[in-house]
């Protein structure tokens, strides 16, 4: 007869995966080392397969052990949500939602929004990944995406949260040190070949065809940080601009750079309460700035 796993078995595997060795696992479980050793040996014998490989670095989990550990974490989260619900006298939403966005959207838009409501959902857990590809949802690697686009894929459903504009910016100290010089003579900061179709690149090439950027970055967040550091001019999305960062807008609403922020999900995810709840909360709390003007 096939062995029937119990919650204590899952807790044992999770502790050893997290601890990496018998001593740390014993601390997490509040038992002695010999108890953990015997329990793992009994479980592996009952399952008829090894769960860990003993190496110089400690106990290395097999694929099966990693799978059991993930399931143990889900059970752990469900129990925590139930406990909180009993304490608060109400039902508590629980589950894990996978969300993808670019690093710039994460920093400038998503994090401020999450801070406004995630505290109300102690049983809801997020797995965040930064990527520029819609493939994350099509491969079912994510449940929700925040994307800048004017034409979201037809296989996704969602909501447009507003327009995003770009502005040409530079730090006030950099402009002061280069007063009187033409913009085309200054140092420029731009996305590199990893983002060849970025709207700001097309705008610069059309408006300032002779400019060769002095700095190229593989992310808009890096472009922003170099601009904040006073290294040159950069075309930046308005949602990354903050009062007090020292940046001055030289030209706002750059032509051809307009975009829209879309909150997207897969059609099948609309049946999942955790995904729907996060989707609606993001739609309610995300706030885009008024377009900057030069």
mmCIF file of C-alpha atoms in Angstrom:
data_model
loop_
_atom_site.group_PDB
_atom_site.id
_atom_site.type_symbol
_atom_site.label_atom_id
_atom_site.label_comp_id
_atom_site.label_asym_id
_atom_site.label_seq_id
_atom_site.Cartn_x
_atom_site.Cartn_y
_atom_site.Cartn_z
ATOM 1 C CA UNK A 1 0.000 0.000 0.000
ATOM 2 C CA UNK A 2 1.265 3.448 -0.910
ATOM 3 C CA UNK A 3 2.433 5.536 2.022
ATOM 4 C CA UNK A 4 -0.012 8.303 3.006
ATOM 5 C CA UNK A 5 1.756 11.581 3.686
ATOM 6 C CA UNK A 6 0.844 13.516 6.818
ATOM 7 C CA UNK A 7 1.308 17.211 7.573
ATOM 8 C CA UNK A 8 4.118 16.328 9.988
ATOM 9 C CA UNK A 9 5.983 14.705 7.085
ATOM 10 C CA UNK A 10 5.685 17.866 5.022
ATOM 11 C CA UNK A 11 6.827 19.991 7.970
ATOM 12 C CA UNK A 12 9.852 17.734 8.412
ATOM 13 C CA UNK A 13 10.896 18.034 4.760
ATOM 14 C CA UNK A 14 10.310 21.797 4.750
ATOM 15 C CA UNK A 15 12.441 22.265 7.862
ATOM 16 C CA UNK A 16 15.356 20.356 6.365
ATOM 17 C CA UNK A 17 15.060 22.190 3.043
ATOM 18 C CA UNK A 18 15.044 25.540 4.848
ATOM 19 C CA UNK A 19 17.728 24.588 7.347
ATOM 20 C CA UNK A 20 20.051 22.757 4.999
ATOM 21 C CA UNK A 21 21.377 20.553 7.801
ATOM 22 C CA UNK A 22 20.108 18.423 10.668
ATOM 23 C CA UNK A 23 21.037 20.880 13.401
ATOM 24 C CA UNK A 24 19.183 23.814 11.864
ATOM 25 C CA UNK A 25 16.166 21.630 11.000
ATOM 26 C CA UNK A 26 16.073 20.419 14.598
ATOM 27 C CA UNK A 27 16.001 24.037 15.809
ATOM 28 C CA UNK A 28 13.125 24.887 13.468
ATOM 29 C CA UNK A 29 11.130 21.876 14.658
ATOM 30 C CA UNK A 30 12.114 22.281 18.326
ATOM 31 C CA UNK A 31 13.380 18.690 18.568
ATOM 32 C CA UNK A 32 16.823 17.108 18.824
ATOM 33 C CA UNK A 33 19.071 16.217 15.880
ATOM 34 C CA UNK A 34 18.690 12.465 16.279
ATOM 35 C CA UNK A 35 14.911 12.801 16.029
ATOM 36 C CA UNK A 36 15.199 14.618 12.693
ATOM 37 C CA UNK A 37 17.704 12.055 11.393
ATOM 38 C CA UNK A 38 15.522 9.082 12.307
ATOM 39 C CA UNK A 39 12.359 10.748 10.975
ATOM 40 C CA UNK A 40 13.917 11.490 7.582
ATOM 41 C CA UNK A 41 15.262 7.952 7.316
ATOM 42 C CA UNK A 42 11.810 6.507 8.154
ATOM 43 C CA UNK A 43 10.090 8.790 5.639
ATOM 44 C CA UNK A 44 12.504 7.947 2.832
ATOM 45 C CA UNK A 45 12.067 4.235 3.552
ATOM 46 C CA UNK A 46 8.290 4.569 3.543
ATOM 47 C CA UNK A 47 8.339 6.457 0.243
ATOM 48 C CA UNK A 48 10.891 4.126 -1.284
ATOM 49 C CA UNK A 49 13.085 6.963 -2.527
ATOM 50 C CA UNK A 50 15.732 9.394 -1.292
ATOM 51 C CA UNK A 51 14.622 12.902 -0.439
ATOM 52 C CA UNK A 52 18.045 14.388 0.294
ATOM 53 C CA UNK A 53 21.626 13.864 -0.757
ATOM 54 C CA UNK A 54 24.247 14.277 1.954
ATOM 55 C CA UNK A 55 26.999 16.560 0.725
ATOM 56 C CA UNK A 56 29.799 18.699 2.119
ATOM 57 C CA UNK A 57 27.456 21.684 2.123
ATOM 58 C CA UNK A 58 24.769 19.808 4.057
ATOM 59 C CA UNK A 59 21.570 18.067 3.010
ATOM 60 C CA UNK A 60 20.722 18.780 -0.638
ATOM 61 C CA UNK A 61 17.027 18.267 -1.523
ATOM 62 C CA UNK A 62 16.025 16.152 -4.498
ATOM 63 C CA UNK A 63 13.339 17.338 -6.923
ATOM 64 C CA UNK A 64 10.770 15.399 -4.923
ATOM 65 C CA UNK A 65 11.841 17.059 -1.676
ATOM 66 C CA UNK A 66 11.594 20.499 -3.295
ATOM 67 C CA UNK A 67 8.118 19.684 -4.529
ATOM 68 C CA UNK A 68 7.037 18.508 -1.077
ATOM 69 C CA UNK A 69 8.548 21.643 0.474
ATOM 70 C CA UNK A 70 6.492 23.880 -1.836
ATOM 71 C CA UNK A 71 3.347 22.001 -0.892
ATOM 72 C CA UNK A 72 4.297 22.314 2.778
ATOM 73 C CA UNK A 73 4.634 26.082 2.379
ATOM 74 C CA UNK A 74 1.143 26.262 0.866
ATOM 75 C CA UNK A 75 -0.259 24.273 3.774
ATOM 76 C CA UNK A 76 1.631 26.530 6.184
ATOM 77 C CA UNK A 77 0.133 29.630 4.562
ATOM 78 C CA UNK A 78 -3.373 28.176 4.679
ATOM 79 C CA UNK A 79 -3.032 27.411 8.384
ATOM 80 C CA UNK A 80 -1.737 30.906 9.085
ATOM 81 C CA UNK A 81 -4.662 32.434 7.197
ATOM 82 C CA UNK A 82 -7.099 30.287 9.170
ATOM 83 C CA UNK A 83 -5.461 31.337 12.444
ATOM 84 C CA UNK A 84 -5.638 35.027 11.536
ATOM 85 C CA UNK A 85 -9.238 34.587 10.456
ATOM 86 C CA UNK A 86 -10.209 33.092 13.803
ATOM 87 C CA UNK A 87 -8.432 35.877 15.668
ATOM 88 C CA UNK A 88 -10.084 38.594 13.608
ATOM 89 C CA UNK A 89 -13.453 36.888 13.456
ATOM 90 C CA UNK A 90 -13.697 36.952 9.663
ATOM 91 C CA UNK A 91 -12.772 34.996 6.561
ATOM 92 C CA UNK A 92 -9.217 35.632 5.383
ATOM 93 C CA UNK A 93 -8.222 35.374 1.749
ATOM 94 C CA UNK A 94 -5.262 33.062 1.223
ATOM 95 C CA UNK A 95 -3.128 31.791 -1.624
ATOM 96 C CA UNK A 96 -0.166 32.706 -3.801
ATOM 97 C CA UNK A 97 -0.421 34.974 -6.832
ATOM 98 C CA UNK A 98 2.401 35.334 -9.338
ATOM 99 C CA UNK A 99 2.829 38.836 -10.741
ATOM 100 C CA UNK A 100 5.194 40.074 -13.444
ATOM 101 C CA UNK A 101 6.213 43.573 -14.533
ATOM 102 C CA UNK A 102 9.303 45.486 -15.593
ATOM 103 C CA UNK A 103 11.759 46.704 -12.972
ATOM 104 C CA UNK A 104 10.765 50.308 -13.705
ATOM 105 C CA UNK A 105 7.050 49.594 -13.209
ATOM 106 C CA UNK A 106 7.883 47.669 -10.035
ATOM 107 C CA UNK A 107 9.771 50.609 -8.544
ATOM 108 C CA UNK A 108 7.670 53.479 -9.796
ATOM 109 C CA UNK A 109 4.131 52.097 -9.795
ATOM 110 C CA UNK A 110 3.642 48.695 -8.192
ATOM 111 C CA UNK A 111 5.477 49.068 -4.869
ATOM 112 C CA UNK A 112 3.639 52.254 -3.808
ATOM 113 C CA UNK A 113 0.311 50.570 -4.646
ATOM 114 C CA UNK A 114 1.086 47.366 -2.730
ATOM 115 C CA UNK A 115 1.936 49.369 0.357
ATOM 116 C CA UNK A 116 -1.591 50.783 0.383
ATOM 117 C CA UNK A 117 -3.485 47.499 0.727
ATOM 118 C CA UNK A 118 -1.375 44.346 1.183
ATOM 119 C CA UNK A 119 -1.490 44.709 4.957
ATOM 120 C CA UNK A 120 -5.207 43.910 4.737
ATOM 121 C CA UNK A 121 -4.455 40.458 3.287
ATOM 122 C CA UNK A 122 -2.100 38.589 5.639
ATOM 123 C CA UNK A 123 -2.869 35.268 3.976
ATOM 124 C CA UNK A 124 -2.189 36.486 0.425
ATOM 125 C CA UNK A 125 1.355 35.889 -0.824
ATOM 126 C CA UNK A 126 3.022 37.353 -3.907
ATOM 127 C CA UNK A 127 5.699 35.950 -6.161
ATOM 128 C CA UNK A 128 7.154 38.895 -8.111
ATOM 129 C CA UNK A 129 9.266 38.637 -11.240
ATOM 130 C CA UNK A 130 10.603 41.390 -13.472
ATOM 131 C CA UNK A 131 10.515 40.768 -17.195
ATOM 132 C CA UNK A 132 9.749 42.584 -20.421
ATOM 133 C CA UNK A 133 8.022 39.593 -22.054
ATOM 134 C CA UNK A 134 4.307 38.845 -22.276
ATOM 135 C CA UNK A 135 5.341 35.179 -22.542
ATOM 136 C CA UNK A 136 5.281 34.939 -18.765
ATOM 137 C CA UNK A 137 1.472 34.792 -18.865
ATOM 138 C CA UNK A 138 1.165 32.745 -22.028
ATOM 139 C CA UNK A 139 3.400 30.059 -20.473
ATOM 140 C CA UNK A 140 1.349 30.264 -17.258
ATOM 141 C CA UNK A 141 4.442 31.380 -15.371
ATOM 142 C CA UNK A 142 2.475 34.332 -13.981
ATOM 143 C CA UNK A 143 -1.144 35.153 -13.130
ATOM 144 C CA UNK A 144 -1.117 38.951 -13.456
ATOM 145 C CA UNK A 145 1.016 41.325 -15.495
ATOM 146 C CA UNK A 146 1.493 45.095 -15.417
ATOM 147 C CA UNK A 147 2.644 46.120 -18.871
ATOM 148 C CA UNK A 148 3.269 49.315 -20.814
ATOM 149 C CA UNK A 149 1.727 48.820 -24.230
ATOM 150 C CA UNK A 150 -0.727 50.337 -26.679
ATOM 151 C CA UNK A 151 -1.805 46.930 -27.966
ATOM 152 C CA UNK A 152 -2.042 44.181 -25.311
ATOM 153 C CA UNK A 153 -2.159 40.595 -26.610
ATOM 154 C CA UNK A 154 -5.623 39.380 -27.558
ATOM 155 C CA UNK A 155 -5.220 36.189 -25.516
ATOM 156 C CA UNK A 156 -5.119 38.237 -22.291
ATOM 157 C CA UNK A 157 -7.896 40.155 -20.566
ATOM 158 C CA UNK A 158 -7.472 43.294 -18.526
ATOM 159 C CA UNK A 159 -7.926 46.968 -17.942
ATOM 160 C CA UNK A 160 -6.157 50.112 -19.087
ATOM 161 C CA UNK A 161 -5.133 52.089 -15.988
ATOM 162 C CA UNK A 162 -4.054 55.276 -17.740
ATOM 163 C CA UNK A 163 -1.542 56.947 -20.004
ATOM 164 C CA UNK A 164 2.211 57.139 -19.464
ATOM 165 C CA UNK A 165 4.275 59.968 -20.949
ATOM 166 C CA UNK A 166 8.014 60.550 -21.242
ATOM 167 C CA UNK A 167 10.019 63.653 -20.429
ATOM 168 C CA UNK A 168 13.561 64.736 -21.253
ATOM 169 C CA UNK A 169 15.304 65.308 -17.917
ATOM 170 C CA UNK A 170 18.651 66.140 -16.353
ATOM 171 C CA UNK A 171 19.890 66.861 -12.859
ATOM 172 C CA UNK A 172 19.931 70.531 -11.923
ATOM 173 C CA UNK A 173 23.609 70.355 -10.961
ATOM 174 C CA UNK A 174 24.503 68.897 -14.353
ATOM 175 C CA UNK A 175 22.541 71.605 -16.157
ATOM 176 C CA UNK A 176 24.169 74.300 -14.036
ATOM 177 C CA UNK A 177 27.643 72.984 -14.853
ATOM 178 C CA UNK A 178 26.792 72.946 -18.569
ATOM 179 C CA UNK A 179 24.796 76.169 -18.797
ATOM 180 C CA UNK A 180 24.633 77.681 -22.264
ATOM 181 C CA UNK A 181 25.453 74.477 -24.136
ATOM 182 C CA UNK A 182 23.087 72.989 -26.682
ATOM 183 C CA UNK A 183 21.314 69.792 -25.584
ATOM 184 C CA UNK A 184 22.859 67.848 -28.454
ATOM 185 C CA UNK A 185 26.329 68.685 -27.106
ATOM 186 C CA UNK A 186 25.669 67.164 -23.690
ATOM 187 C CA UNK A 187 26.078 63.583 -22.496
ATOM 188 C CA UNK A 188 23.048 61.386 -23.049
ATOM 189 C CA UNK A 189 21.930 58.284 -21.163
ATOM 190 C CA UNK A 190 19.834 55.715 -23.026
ATOM 191 C CA UNK A 191 18.663 52.077 -23.135
ATOM 192 C CA UNK A 192 21.116 49.672 -24.760
ATOM 193 C CA UNK A 193 20.665 47.041 -27.460
ATOM 194 C CA UNK A 194 18.523 44.913 -25.132
ATOM 195 C CA UNK A 195 15.732 47.476 -25.713
ATOM 196 C CA UNK A 196 16.269 48.516 -29.357
ATOM 197 C CA UNK A 197 12.582 49.279 -29.935
ATOM 198 C CA UNK A 198 12.108 51.430 -26.853
ATOM 199 C CA UNK A 199 10.033 54.512 -27.669
ATOM 200 C CA UNK A 200 12.606 56.886 -26.165
ATOM 201 C CA UNK A 201 15.278 55.510 -28.497
ATOM 202 C CA UNK A 202 13.118 56.150 -31.568
ATOM 203 C CA UNK A 203 12.327 59.671 -30.354
ATOM 204 C CA UNK A 204 16.002 60.537 -29.768
ATOM 205 C CA UNK A 205 17.089 59.234 -33.140
ATOM 206 C CA UNK A 206 14.445 61.324 -34.856
ATOM 207 C CA UNK A 207 14.830 64.491 -32.793
ATOM 208 C CA UNK A 208 18.598 64.353 -32.214
ATOM 209 C CA UNK A 209 20.003 62.114 -34.973
ATOM 210 C CA UNK A 210 23.607 63.192 -34.366
ATOM 211 C CA UNK A 211 23.594 62.265 -30.669
ATOM 212 C CA UNK A 212 25.546 59.169 -29.628
ATOM 213 C CA UNK A 213 24.724 58.269 -26.003
ATOM 214 C CA UNK A 214 27.654 58.419 -23.619
ATOM 215 C CA UNK A 215 25.974 55.854 -21.346
ATOM 216 C CA UNK A 216 23.826 52.847 -22.282
ATOM 217 C CA UNK A 217 21.876 50.764 -19.758
ATOM 218 C CA UNK A 218 19.910 47.525 -19.918
ATOM 219 C CA UNK A 219 17.060 48.870 -17.779
ATOM 220 C CA UNK A 220 15.120 52.125 -17.450
ATOM 221 C CA UNK A 221 15.774 52.099 -13.701
ATOM 222 C CA UNK A 222 19.515 52.239 -14.454
ATOM 223 C CA UNK A 223 18.933 55.096 -16.897
ATOM 224 C CA UNK A 224 17.078 56.919 -14.116
ATOM 225 C CA UNK A 225 19.837 56.384 -11.550
ATOM 226 C CA UNK A 226 22.558 57.661 -13.877
ATOM 227 C CA UNK A 227 20.450 60.713 -14.648
ATOM 228 C CA UNK A 228 19.889 61.313 -10.924
ATOM 229 C CA UNK A 229 23.640 60.981 -10.480
ATOM 230 C CA UNK A 230 24.181 64.008 -12.713
ATOM 231 C CA UNK A 231 25.781 62.170 -15.629
ATOM 232 C CA UNK A 232 23.642 63.536 -18.435
ATOM 233 C CA UNK A 233 20.258 63.839 -20.152
ATOM 234 C CA UNK A 234 17.701 61.048 -20.357
ATOM 235 C CA UNK A 235 14.168 60.454 -21.596
ATOM 236 C CA UNK A 236 12.288 59.067 -18.586
ATOM 237 C CA UNK A 237 8.713 57.895 -17.920
ATOM 238 C CA UNK A 238 6.799 60.363 -15.786
ATOM 239 C CA UNK A 239 5.915 57.751 -13.163
ATOM 240 C CA UNK A 240 9.590 57.533 -12.135
ATOM 241 C CA UNK A 241 9.981 61.254 -11.498
ATOM 242 C CA UNK A 242 9.805 62.334 -7.861
ATOM 243 C CA UNK A 243 9.837 65.686 -6.119
ATOM 244 C CA UNK A 244 13.185 66.245 -4.477
ATOM 245 C CA UNK A 245 15.224 63.975 -6.761
ATOM 246 C CA UNK A 246 16.969 66.981 -8.283
ATOM 247 C CA UNK A 247 15.779 66.321 -11.822
ATOM 248 C CA UNK A 248 14.564 69.117 -14.061
ATOM 249 C CA UNK A 249 12.169 68.504 -16.944
ATOM 250 C CA UNK A 250 13.563 70.060 -20.130
ATOM 251 C CA UNK A 251 10.781 68.862 -22.408
ATOM 252 C CA UNK A 252 7.620 67.069 -21.363
ATOM 253 C CA UNK A 253 5.271 64.765 -23.253
ATOM 254 C CA UNK A 254 7.855 63.693 -25.822
ATOM 255 C CA UNK A 255 6.176 63.024 -29.196
ATOM 256 C CA UNK A 256 5.918 59.382 -30.161
ATOM 257 C CA UNK A 257 6.692 58.138 -26.635
ATOM 258 C CA UNK A 258 3.160 57.969 -25.333
ATOM 259 C CA UNK A 259 2.145 54.628 -23.857
ATOM 260 C CA UNK A 260 -0.520 53.059 -21.664
ATOM 261 C CA UNK A 261 -0.351 50.969 -18.500
ATOM 262 C CA UNK A 262 -2.368 47.762 -18.713
ATOM 263 C CA UNK A 263 -3.298 45.413 -15.898
ATOM 264 C CA UNK A 264 -3.608 41.974 -17.512
ATOM 265 C CA UNK A 265 -4.452 38.402 -16.611
ATOM 266 C CA UNK A 266 -5.318 35.125 -18.298
ATOM 267 C CA UNK A 267 -9.019 34.336 -18.888
ATOM 268 C CA UNK A 268 -8.797 31.183 -16.761
ATOM 269 C CA UNK A 269 -7.516 33.197 -13.775
ATOM 270 C CA UNK A 270 -10.815 35.035 -13.445
ATOM 271 C CA UNK A 271 -12.145 31.999 -11.587
ATOM 272 C CA UNK A 272 -9.468 32.318 -8.882
ATOM 273 C CA UNK A 273 -10.552 34.475 -5.957
ATOM 274 C CA UNK A 274 -6.999 35.370 -4.929
ATOM 275 C CA UNK A 275 -6.120 36.586 -8.444
ATOM 276 C CA UNK A 276 -9.367 38.522 -8.863
ATOM 277 C CA UNK A 277 -8.927 40.197 -5.478
ATOM 278 C CA UNK A 278 -5.360 41.298 -6.198
ATOM 279 C CA UNK A 279 -6.372 42.435 -9.689
ATOM 280 C CA UNK A 280 -9.167 44.648 -8.351
ATOM 281 C CA UNK A 281 -7.053 46.059 -5.521
ATOM 282 C CA UNK A 282 -4.273 46.990 -7.959
ATOM 283 C CA UNK A 283 -6.782 48.641 -10.281
ATOM 284 C CA UNK A 284 -8.111 50.631 -7.322
ATOM 285 C CA UNK A 285 -4.789 51.707 -5.809
ATOM 286 C CA UNK A 286 -2.422 52.280 -8.735
ATOM 287 C CA UNK A 287 -2.057 56.003 -9.329
ATOM 288 C CA UNK A 288 -0.359 57.428 -12.377
ATOM 289 C CA UNK A 289 1.031 60.972 -12.299
ATOM 290 C CA UNK A 290 -0.170 63.914 -14.343
ATOM 291 C CA UNK A 291 2.055 64.123 -17.455
ATOM 292 C CA UNK A 292 5.104 66.334 -16.911
ATOM 293 C CA UNK A 293 5.376 69.525 -18.905
ATOM 294 C CA UNK A 294 8.534 71.249 -20.044
#
